[in-house]
mmCIF file of C-alpha atoms in Angstrom:
data_model
loop_
_atom_site.group_PDB
_atom_site.id
_atom_site.type_symbol
_atom_site.label_atom_id
_atom_site.label_comp_id
_atom_site.label_asym_id
_atom_site.label_seq_id
_atom_site.Cartn_x
_atom_site.Cartn_y
_atom_site.Cartn_z
ATOM 1 C CA UNK A 1 8.069 -16.768 -29.568
ATOM 2 C CA UNK A 2 10.837 -16.586 -32.112
ATOM 3 C CA UNK A 3 13.268 -19.505 -32.108
ATOM 4 C CA UNK A 4 16.028 -16.946 -31.772
ATOM 5 C CA UNK A 5 15.022 -16.352 -28.181
ATOM 6 C CA UNK A 6 17.133 -19.245 -26.866
ATOM 7 C CA UNK A 7 20.858 -19.585 -26.291
ATOM 8 C CA UNK A 8 22.945 -21.441 -28.844
ATOM 9 C CA UNK A 9 25.156 -23.580 -26.616
ATOM 10 C CA UNK A 10 24.481 -25.983 -23.764
ATOM 11 C CA UNK A 11 26.352 -23.751 -21.337
ATOM 12 C CA UNK A 12 24.262 -20.739 -22.262
ATOM 13 C CA UNK A 13 21.099 -22.799 -22.198
ATOM 14 C CA UNK A 14 21.817 -23.869 -18.633
ATOM 15 C CA UNK A 15 22.220 -20.261 -17.509
ATOM 16 C CA UNK A 16 19.024 -19.066 -19.165
ATOM 17 C CA UNK A 17 16.820 -22.140 -18.688
ATOM 18 C CA UNK A 18 15.101 -20.761 -15.603
ATOM 19 C CA UNK A 19 14.231 -17.542 -17.423
ATOM 20 C CA UNK A 20 12.990 -18.951 -20.713
ATOM 21 C CA UNK A 21 9.488 -19.351 -19.295
ATOM 22 C CA UNK A 22 9.460 -15.598 -18.723
ATOM 23 C CA UNK A 23 9.166 -15.081 -22.483
ATOM 24 C CA UNK A 24 5.426 -15.495 -21.963
ATOM 25 C CA UNK A 25 4.735 -12.292 -20.035
ATOM 26 C CA UNK A 26 2.029 -12.040 -17.394
ATOM 27 C CA UNK A 27 -0.928 -9.846 -18.400
ATOM 28 C CA UNK A 28 0.454 -6.904 -16.415
ATOM 29 C CA UNK A 29 3.953 -5.503 -16.769
ATOM 30 C CA UNK A 30 4.868 -2.919 -14.169
ATOM 31 C CA UNK A 31 6.197 0.341 -15.534
ATOM 32 C CA UNK A 32 9.019 1.972 -13.618
ATOM 33 C CA UNK A 33 9.152 5.585 -14.761
ATOM 34 C CA UNK A 34 7.938 6.665 -11.313
ATOM 35 C CA UNK A 35 11.065 5.059 -9.840
ATOM 36 C CA UNK A 36 13.027 7.516 -12.001
ATOM 37 C CA UNK A 37 11.222 10.519 -10.461
ATOM 38 C CA UNK A 38 8.858 11.259 -13.349
ATOM 39 C CA UNK A 39 7.011 14.502 -12.536
ATOM 40 C CA UNK A 40 7.731 14.035 -8.799
ATOM 41 C CA UNK A 41 10.511 12.801 -6.537
ATOM 42 C CA UNK A 42 9.790 9.644 -4.560
ATOM 43 C CA UNK A 43 11.878 8.663 -1.541
ATOM 44 C CA UNK A 44 13.605 5.281 -1.357
ATOM 45 C CA UNK A 45 11.076 3.867 1.106
ATOM 46 C CA UNK A 46 8.181 4.706 -1.221
ATOM 47 C CA UNK A 47 9.955 3.113 -4.170
ATOM 48 C CA UNK A 48 10.675 -0.035 -2.190
ATOM 49 C CA UNK A 49 7.048 -0.171 -1.140
ATOM 50 C CA UNK A 50 5.940 -0.053 -4.772
ATOM 51 C CA UNK A 51 8.281 -2.899 -5.752
ATOM 52 C CA UNK A 52 7.251 -4.958 -2.727
ATOM 53 C CA UNK A 53 3.606 -4.588 -3.703
ATOM 54 C CA UNK A 54 4.363 -6.010 -7.164
ATOM 55 C CA UNK A 55 5.139 -9.361 -5.557
ATOM 56 C CA UNK A 56 2.390 -9.166 -2.962
ATOM 57 C CA UNK A 57 -0.164 -8.598 -5.726
ATOM 58 C CA UNK A 58 1.192 -10.991 -8.354
ATOM 59 C CA UNK A 59 2.924 -13.747 -6.446
ATOM 60 C CA UNK A 60 6.393 -15.003 -7.256
ATOM 61 C CA UNK A 61 6.631 -14.087 -10.957
ATOM 62 C CA UNK A 62 6.707 -10.396 -11.829
ATOM 63 C CA UNK A 63 7.494 -8.502 -15.030
ATOM 64 C CA UNK A 64 8.831 -4.943 -15.008
ATOM 65 C CA UNK A 65 9.622 -2.538 -17.832
ATOM 66 C CA UNK A 66 12.335 0.081 -17.480
ATOM 67 C CA UNK A 67 14.776 2.166 -19.516
ATOM 68 C CA UNK A 68 18.036 4.020 -19.217
ATOM 69 C CA UNK A 69 16.065 7.131 -20.122
ATOM 70 C CA UNK A 70 13.902 6.915 -17.018
ATOM 71 C CA UNK A 71 15.546 9.344 -14.656
ATOM 72 C CA UNK A 72 18.890 8.927 -16.480
ATOM 73 C CA UNK A 73 19.177 5.385 -15.133
ATOM 74 C CA UNK A 74 17.658 6.170 -11.737
ATOM 75 C CA UNK A 75 14.675 3.857 -12.360
ATOM 76 C CA UNK A 76 16.991 0.917 -13.072
ATOM 77 C CA UNK A 77 19.127 1.733 -10.041
ATOM 78 C CA UNK A 78 16.149 2.182 -7.698
ATOM 79 C CA UNK A 79 14.461 -1.002 -8.892
ATOM 80 C CA UNK A 80 17.615 -3.057 -8.341
ATOM 81 C CA UNK A 81 18.146 -1.552 -4.884
ATOM 82 C CA UNK A 82 14.566 -2.371 -3.899
ATOM 83 C CA UNK A 83 14.751 -5.920 -5.275
ATOM 84 C CA UNK A 84 17.977 -6.545 -3.355
ATOM 85 C CA UNK A 85 16.571 -5.176 -0.114
ATOM 86 C CA UNK A 86 13.528 -7.408 -0.536
ATOM 87 C CA UNK A 87 15.751 -10.442 -1.255
ATOM 88 C CA UNK A 88 14.041 -11.139 -4.575
ATOM 89 C CA UNK A 89 15.683 -13.943 -6.532
ATOM 90 C CA UNK A 90 16.679 -12.791 -10.052
ATOM 91 C CA UNK A 91 14.662 -15.653 -11.550
ATOM 92 C CA UNK A 92 11.478 -14.195 -10.034
ATOM 93 C CA UNK A 93 11.490 -11.054 -12.162
ATOM 94 C CA UNK A 94 11.377 -10.570 -15.919
ATOM 95 C CA UNK A 95 13.026 -7.235 -16.690
ATOM 96 C CA UNK A 96 12.565 -5.406 -19.967
ATOM 97 C CA UNK A 97 15.140 -2.667 -20.530
ATOM 98 C CA UNK A 98 14.551 -0.254 -23.386
ATOM 99 C CA UNK A 99 17.982 0.848 -24.624
ATOM 100 C CA UNK A 100 19.154 3.956 -26.424
ATOM 101 C CA UNK A 101 19.765 6.469 -23.649
ATOM 102 C CA UNK A 102 22.878 6.400 -21.497
ATOM 103 C CA UNK A 103 23.673 8.052 -18.150
ATOM 104 C CA UNK A 104 26.331 10.794 -18.238
ATOM 105 C CA UNK A 105 27.536 13.365 -15.681
ATOM 106 C CA UNK A 106 25.209 16.292 -15.027
ATOM 107 C CA UNK A 107 26.969 19.486 -16.146
ATOM 108 C CA UNK A 108 24.015 21.874 -16.163
ATOM 109 C CA UNK A 109 21.583 22.988 -13.430
ATOM 110 C CA UNK A 110 18.916 20.683 -14.910
ATOM 111 C CA UNK A 111 19.189 17.606 -17.140
ATOM 112 C CA UNK A 112 19.147 18.411 -20.848
ATOM 113 C CA UNK A 113 16.869 15.536 -21.917
ATOM 114 C CA UNK A 114 13.088 15.921 -21.598
ATOM 115 C CA UNK A 115 13.208 19.193 -19.634
ATOM 116 C CA UNK A 116 10.564 19.441 -16.958
ATOM 117 C CA UNK A 117 9.677 15.757 -16.923
ATOM 118 C CA UNK A 118 12.176 14.426 -14.361
ATOM 119 C CA UNK A 119 12.670 15.753 -10.834
ATOM 120 C CA UNK A 120 15.888 16.140 -8.814
ATOM 121 C CA UNK A 121 18.196 13.989 -10.925
ATOM 122 C CA UNK A 122 21.905 13.627 -10.197
ATOM 123 C CA UNK A 123 22.805 12.675 -13.761
ATOM 124 C CA UNK A 124 22.006 13.629 -17.333
ATOM 125 C CA UNK A 125 21.303 11.276 -20.246
ATOM 126 C CA UNK A 126 22.354 11.233 -23.886
ATOM 127 C CA UNK A 127 20.966 9.269 -26.779
ATOM 128 C CA UNK A 128 23.344 6.592 -28.038
ATOM 129 C CA UNK A 129 21.852 4.565 -30.891
ATOM 130 C CA UNK A 130 24.227 2.577 -33.088
ATOM 131 C CA UNK A 131 25.833 -0.866 -33.029
ATOM 132 C CA UNK A 132 28.414 0.200 -30.436
ATOM 133 C CA UNK A 133 26.121 2.673 -28.704
ATOM 134 C CA UNK A 134 23.407 0.161 -27.932
ATOM 135 C CA UNK A 135 25.998 -2.195 -26.454
ATOM 136 C CA UNK A 136 27.229 0.647 -24.228
ATOM 137 C CA UNK A 137 23.643 1.210 -23.102
ATOM 138 C CA UNK A 138 23.158 -2.514 -22.494
ATOM 139 C CA UNK A 139 26.316 -2.852 -20.396
ATOM 140 C CA UNK A 140 25.511 0.254 -18.364
ATOM 141 C CA UNK A 141 22.008 -1.066 -17.759
ATOM 142 C CA UNK A 142 23.432 -4.348 -16.491
ATOM 143 C CA UNK A 143 25.733 -2.446 -14.134
ATOM 144 C CA UNK A 144 22.849 -0.388 -12.735
ATOM 145 C CA UNK A 145 20.688 -3.495 -12.328
ATOM 146 C CA UNK A 146 23.363 -5.836 -10.906
ATOM 147 C CA UNK A 147 22.803 -8.592 -9.806
ATOM 148 C CA UNK A 148 19.599 -8.534 -11.867
ATOM 149 C CA UNK A 149 19.739 -8.710 -15.652
ATOM 150 C CA UNK A 150 17.382 -7.651 -18.431
ATOM 151 C CA UNK A 151 15.925 -10.597 -20.330
ATOM 152 C CA UNK A 152 14.022 -8.444 -22.825
ATOM 153 C CA UNK A 153 15.758 -5.551 -24.588
ATOM 154 C CA UNK A 154 14.803 -3.094 -27.299
ATOM 155 C CA UNK A 155 15.735 0.176 -28.946
ATOM 156 C CA UNK A 156 13.919 2.972 -27.127
ATOM 157 C CA UNK A 157 12.299 5.863 -28.983
ATOM 158 C CA UNK A 158 13.619 5.088 -32.485
ATOM 159 C CA UNK A 159 10.772 7.264 -33.771
ATOM 160 C CA UNK A 160 12.149 10.321 -31.996
ATOM 161 C CA UNK A 161 15.640 9.521 -33.254
ATOM 162 C CA UNK A 162 14.373 9.418 -36.832
ATOM 163 C CA UNK A 163 12.173 12.499 -36.403
ATOM 164 C CA UNK A 164 15.255 14.553 -35.487
ATOM 165 C CA UNK A 165 16.628 14.094 -39.015
ATOM 166 C CA UNK A 166 16.778 17.295 -41.062
ATOM 167 C CA UNK A 167 16.695 15.604 -44.455
ATOM 168 C CA UNK A 168 15.756 12.325 -46.100
ATOM 169 C CA UNK A 169 19.455 11.482 -46.397
ATOM 170 C CA UNK A 170 20.001 12.038 -42.685
ATOM 171 C CA UNK A 171 16.944 9.908 -41.923
ATOM 172 C CA UNK A 172 18.455 7.067 -43.968
ATOM 173 C CA UNK A 173 21.689 7.414 -42.011
ATOM 174 C CA UNK A 174 19.808 7.365 -38.729
ATOM 175 C CA UNK A 175 17.881 4.293 -39.802
ATOM 176 C CA UNK A 176 21.223 2.598 -40.470
ATOM 177 C CA UNK A 177 22.192 3.466 -36.885
ATOM 178 C CA UNK A 178 18.992 1.806 -35.664
ATOM 179 C CA UNK A 179 19.539 -1.293 -37.802
ATOM 180 C CA UNK A 180 23.095 -1.473 -36.464
ATOM 181 C CA UNK A 181 21.677 -1.358 -32.941
ATOM 182 C CA UNK A 182 19.377 -4.252 -33.765
ATOM 183 C CA UNK A 183 22.256 -6.212 -35.212
ATOM 184 C CA UNK A 184 23.965 -5.853 -31.820
ATOM 185 C CA UNK A 185 20.817 -6.886 -29.956
ATOM 186 C CA UNK A 186 20.410 -9.880 -32.245
ATOM 187 C CA UNK A 187 23.927 -10.980 -31.342
ATOM 188 C CA UNK A 188 23.078 -10.683 -27.636
ATOM 189 C CA UNK A 189 20.053 -12.884 -28.243
ATOM 190 C CA UNK A 190 22.050 -15.455 -30.206
ATOM 191 C CA UNK A 191 24.653 -15.539 -27.428
ATOM 192 C CA UNK A 192 21.944 -16.201 -24.834
ATOM 193 C CA UNK A 193 22.579 -12.989 -22.920
ATOM 194 C CA UNK A 194 18.972 -11.909 -23.545
ATOM 195 C CA UNK A 195 15.943 -14.007 -24.407
ATOM 196 C CA UNK A 196 13.954 -11.615 -26.591
ATOM 197 C CA UNK A 197 14.369 -8.339 -28.481
ATOM 198 C CA UNK A 198 11.713 -5.840 -29.401
ATOM 199 C CA UNK A 199 10.914 -2.208 -30.030
ATOM 200 C CA UNK A 200 9.392 0.500 -27.864
ATOM 201 C CA UNK A 201 8.050 3.466 -29.783
ATOM 202 C CA UNK A 202 5.346 6.101 -29.542
ATOM 203 C CA UNK A 203 4.944 6.077 -33.336
ATOM 204 C CA UNK A 204 3.689 2.602 -34.233
ATOM 205 C CA UNK A 205 4.574 3.193 -37.893
ATOM 206 C CA UNK A 206 8.264 3.245 -37.009
ATOM 207 C CA UNK A 207 7.824 -0.009 -35.100
ATOM 208 C CA UNK A 208 6.190 -1.477 -38.192
ATOM 209 C CA UNK A 209 9.081 -0.275 -40.355
ATOM 210 C CA UNK A 210 11.578 -1.944 -38.024
ATOM 211 C CA UNK A 211 9.531 -5.158 -37.875
ATOM 212 C CA UNK A 212 9.803 -5.396 -41.648
ATOM 213 C CA UNK A 213 13.613 -5.306 -41.471
ATOM 214 C CA UNK A 214 14.444 -7.110 -38.221
ATOM 215 C CA UNK A 215 13.404 -10.343 -36.512
ATOM 216 C CA UNK A 216 11.635 -9.135 -33.400
ATOM 217 C CA UNK A 217 9.988 -11.043 -30.553
ATOM 218 C CA UNK A 218 7.835 -8.247 -29.145
ATOM 219 C CA UNK A 219 6.521 -4.749 -29.766
ATOM 220 C CA UNK A 220 5.551 -2.204 -27.134
ATOM 221 C CA UNK A 221 2.990 0.348 -28.244
ATOM 222 C CA UNK A 222 2.754 3.678 -26.439
ATOM 223 C CA UNK A 223 -0.148 6.159 -26.696
ATOM 224 C CA UNK A 224 -1.215 4.714 -30.075
ATOM 225 C CA UNK A 225 -3.769 2.039 -29.136
ATOM 226 C CA UNK A 226 -5.935 3.624 -26.481
ATOM 227 C CA UNK A 227 -9.562 4.442 -25.841
ATOM 228 C CA UNK A 228 -8.750 7.949 -27.122
ATOM 229 C CA UNK A 229 -6.872 6.960 -30.280
ATOM 230 C CA UNK A 230 -7.145 3.662 -32.153
ATOM 231 C CA UNK A 231 -6.855 3.969 -35.895
ATOM 232 C CA UNK A 232 -7.698 1.075 -38.249
ATOM 233 C CA UNK A 233 -4.072 1.166 -39.372
ATOM 234 C CA UNK A 234 -2.647 0.485 -35.903
ATOM 235 C CA UNK A 235 -5.182 -2.294 -35.417
ATOM 236 C CA UNK A 236 -4.041 -3.866 -38.682
ATOM 237 C CA UNK A 237 -0.445 -3.697 -37.426
ATOM 238 C CA UNK A 238 -1.397 -5.478 -34.203
ATOM 239 C CA UNK A 239 -3.201 -8.140 -36.222
ATOM 240 C CA UNK A 240 -0.073 -8.616 -38.350
ATOM 241 C CA UNK A 241 2.097 -8.967 -35.242
ATOM 242 C CA UNK A 242 -0.346 -11.581 -33.944
ATOM 243 C CA UNK A 243 -0.058 -13.558 -37.179
ATOM 244 C CA UNK A 244 3.743 -13.319 -37.027
ATOM 245 C CA UNK A 245 3.859 -14.473 -33.365
ATOM 246 C CA UNK A 246 5.278 -11.123 -32.260
ATOM 247 C CA UNK A 247 4.025 -10.354 -28.770
ATOM 248 C CA UNK A 248 2.379 -6.972 -28.273
ATOM 249 C CA UNK A 249 2.572 -5.037 -25.013
ATOM 250 C CA UNK A 250 0.315 -2.001 -24.785
ATOM 251 C CA UNK A 251 1.365 0.957 -22.671
ATOM 252 C CA UNK A 252 0.538 4.582 -21.863
ATOM 253 C CA UNK A 253 -3.182 3.837 -22.190
ATOM 254 C CA UNK A 254 -3.970 6.650 -19.723
ATOM 255 C CA UNK A 255 -1.985 9.163 -21.835
ATOM 256 C CA UNK A 256 0.302 10.108 -18.928
ATOM 257 C CA UNK A 257 -2.637 9.939 -16.531
ATOM 258 C CA UNK A 258 -4.748 12.561 -18.278
ATOM 259 C CA UNK A 259 -7.690 10.233 -18.904
ATOM 260 C CA UNK A 260 -7.785 9.330 -15.206
ATOM 261 C CA UNK A 261 -7.716 12.922 -13.959
ATOM 262 C CA UNK A 262 -4.073 13.975 -14.278
ATOM 263 C CA UNK A 263 -2.697 17.248 -15.619
ATOM 264 C CA UNK A 264 -0.353 15.808 -18.248
ATOM 265 C CA UNK A 265 -1.209 14.352 -21.647
ATOM 266 C CA UNK A 266 1.616 12.427 -23.336
ATOM 267 C CA UNK A 267 4.277 14.093 -21.162
ATOM 268 C CA UNK A 268 3.057 17.675 -21.645
ATOM 269 C CA UNK A 269 0.979 19.727 -19.247
ATOM 270 C CA UNK A 270 -2.592 20.534 -20.258
ATOM 271 C CA UNK A 271 -3.590 24.001 -19.063
ATOM 272 C CA UNK A 272 -6.568 24.717 -21.326
ATOM 273 C CA UNK A 273 -5.220 27.848 -23.031
ATOM 274 C CA UNK A 274 -5.293 26.492 -26.612
ATOM 275 C CA UNK A 275 -7.764 24.699 -28.864
ATOM 276 C CA UNK A 276 -5.995 21.325 -28.582
ATOM 277 C CA UNK A 277 -6.093 21.522 -24.781
ATOM 278 C CA UNK A 278 -9.776 22.433 -24.786
ATOM 279 C CA UNK A 279 -10.503 19.493 -27.085
ATOM 280 C CA UNK A 280 -8.759 17.123 -24.684
ATOM 281 C CA UNK A 281 -10.571 18.522 -21.648
ATOM 282 C CA UNK A 282 -13.928 18.265 -23.433
ATOM 283 C CA UNK A 283 -13.234 14.634 -24.362
ATOM 284 C CA UNK A 284 -12.331 13.787 -20.770
ATOM 285 C CA UNK A 285 -15.480 15.426 -19.413
ATOM 286 C CA UNK A 286 -17.696 13.412 -21.773
ATOM 287 C CA UNK A 287 -15.694 10.252 -21.035
ATOM 288 C CA UNK A 288 -16.131 10.711 -17.288
ATOM 289 C CA UNK A 289 -19.858 11.283 -17.742
ATOM 290 C CA UNK A 290 -20.358 8.022 -19.642
ATOM 291 C CA UNK A 291 -18.232 6.150 -17.096
ATOM 292 C CA UNK A 292 -20.228 7.509 -14.145
ATOM 293 C CA UNK A 293 -23.533 6.604 -15.755
ATOM 294 C CA UNK A 294 -22.412 2.968 -16.029
ATOM 295 C CA UNK A 295 -20.541 2.758 -12.702
ATOM 296 C CA UNK A 296 -17.261 2.214 -14.526
ATOM 297 C CA UNK A 297 -14.010 3.927 -13.548
ATOM 298 C CA UNK A 298 -12.026 5.676 -16.299
ATOM 299 C CA UNK A 299 -9.058 3.457 -15.423
ATOM 300 C CA UNK A 300 -11.144 0.310 -15.931
ATOM 301 C CA UNK A 301 -12.319 1.576 -19.293
ATOM 302 C CA UNK A 302 -8.821 2.523 -20.461
ATOM 303 C CA UNK A 303 -7.237 -0.794 -19.489
ATOM 304 C CA UNK A 304 -10.079 -2.982 -20.707
ATOM 305 C CA UNK A 305 -10.050 -1.231 -24.066
ATOM 306 C CA UNK A 306 -6.257 -1.427 -24.319
ATOM 307 C CA UNK A 307 -6.381 -5.180 -23.747
ATOM 308 C CA UNK A 308 -9.267 -5.851 -26.121
ATOM 309 C CA UNK A 309 -7.527 -6.535 -29.469
ATOM 310 C CA UNK A 310 -6.414 -10.139 -30.084
ATOM 311 C CA UNK A 311 -2.624 -10.164 -30.055
ATOM 312 C CA UNK A 312 -2.224 -7.770 -27.131
ATOM 313 C CA UNK A 313 -0.513 -10.094 -24.650
ATOM 314 C CA UNK A 314 0.056 -7.664 -21.800
ATOM 315 C CA UNK A 315 -0.378 -4.119 -20.658
ATOM 316 C CA UNK A 316 2.236 -1.980 -18.927
ATOM 317 C CA UNK A 317 0.911 0.081 -16.025
ATOM 318 C CA UNK A 318 2.878 2.515 -13.925
ATOM 319 C CA UNK A 319 2.118 3.687 -10.413
ATOM 320 C CA UNK A 320 3.757 6.197 -8.105
ATOM 321 C CA UNK A 321 1.958 4.749 -5.064
ATOM 322 C CA UNK A 322 2.124 1.249 -3.654
ATOM 323 C CA UNK A 323 -1.564 1.431 -2.786
ATOM 324 C CA UNK A 324 -2.414 1.597 -6.494
ATOM 325 C CA UNK A 325 -0.486 -1.516 -7.538
ATOM 326 C CA UNK A 326 -3.133 -4.027 -6.457
ATOM 327 C CA UNK A 327 -5.777 -1.925 -8.169
ATOM 328 C CA UNK A 328 -3.725 -1.992 -11.376
ATOM 329 C CA UNK A 329 -3.509 -5.779 -11.171
ATOM 330 C CA UNK A 330 -7.283 -5.991 -10.821
ATOM 331 C CA UNK A 331 -7.749 -3.713 -13.842
ATOM 332 C CA UNK A 332 -6.317 -6.276 -16.251
ATOM 333 C CA UNK A 333 -8.822 -8.825 -14.957
ATOM 334 C CA UNK A 334 -11.879 -6.588 -15.416
ATOM 335 C CA UNK A 335 -14.367 -7.240 -18.204
ATOM 336 C CA UNK A 336 -16.863 -4.469 -18.942
ATOM 337 C CA UNK A 337 -20.417 -4.993 -20.258
ATOM 338 C CA UNK A 338 -21.385 -4.400 -23.866
ATOM 339 C CA UNK A 339 -23.898 -1.741 -22.824
ATOM 340 C CA UNK A 340 -21.030 0.457 -21.608
ATOM 341 C CA UNK A 341 -19.118 0.058 -24.858
ATOM 342 C CA UNK A 342 -22.270 0.720 -26.865
ATOM 343 C CA UNK A 343 -22.759 3.921 -24.896
ATOM 344 C CA UNK A 344 -19.168 4.918 -25.604
ATOM 345 C CA UNK A 345 -19.730 4.372 -29.311
ATOM 346 C CA UNK A 346 -23.041 6.256 -29.257
ATOM 347 C CA UNK A 347 -21.325 9.188 -27.525
ATOM 348 C CA UNK A 348 -18.538 9.256 -30.109
ATOM 349 C CA UNK A 349 -15.954 8.380 -27.486
ATOM 350 C CA UNK A 350 -14.645 5.434 -29.510
ATOM 351 C CA UNK A 351 -14.868 4.581 -33.193
ATOM 352 C CA UNK A 352 -18.287 3.093 -33.932
ATOM 353 C CA UNK A 353 -16.587 0.537 -36.194
ATOM 354 C CA UNK A 354 -14.111 -0.650 -33.566
ATOM 355 C CA UNK A 355 -14.569 -4.432 -33.765
ATOM 356 C CA UNK A 356 -13.412 -5.762 -30.406
ATOM 357 C CA UNK A 357 -16.011 -4.319 -28.027
ATOM 358 C CA UNK A 358 -19.805 -4.232 -28.428
ATOM 359 C CA UNK A 359 -19.479 -5.612 -31.935
#
């Protein structure tokens, strides 16, 4: 862990001392997008049941990943409400809050961000990435989480922010916004208000670009290091993070649940009416066939693969049902036999040169 992860005065050290140990995350980090009504609305009792199961399955120390974008702050709000009802001490939970989206009043029939993804929201969200903007997002996140606080923070979706640029000049300007946001986060870390800063991005190349310009403590990958997609380039990036003592958290290894039987792949619905959809469906059918022949569940395969590279410290798993939480915890402890991985390579389901399974 970077030396920057600690407070700089004795007063700040005393307030963060109990949380410093949380900088080593447990192998599972609980995702919270379901608490923000992703794809379906969950009632408060169901959400509380999910949070309660975190502690029943993991004991006293739990890590959870959230974001102001999840349900326009609803995930943060629901998590805090559940933690308070359950009388969870703030020191028992490591909270990662990905910053860059801020709750605003809802002025249209449906929220304007990620149409179709979030259900029955009372607020909208806007992107706010800059030095001042990221501090606004941080403060709002603290208000929604009160009395809990985020120990890990990052800039959320910087890849999408950069991709919205219409010219190389605008991309440079947007990158300056991102670097300004990281300057603000670095100041929060130096002041002891957070213990670690990182980046959460679907495009690992943007995370790599930011790592080269900022001192980060962790990187969260999303949809880029999975059983379905795992390029040599992303593996080299993970190896570099490992050498630089930057923790790597892998996430979205089910591709929005598609690889475990869901209807969405990376936040879009798969209906089978185009070549790309048919390719995905064909892959899943072959994947399920290999899994059945070796008595392995697709979820086990996805998680085990996602955890296989050295340098991946943890995996983020999301569940919309409390009954699945314990199963998710068991997934990170499952080791699959080489004969399964060899069969996956023989079937062309994973790269035959992938070095970390059946090598």
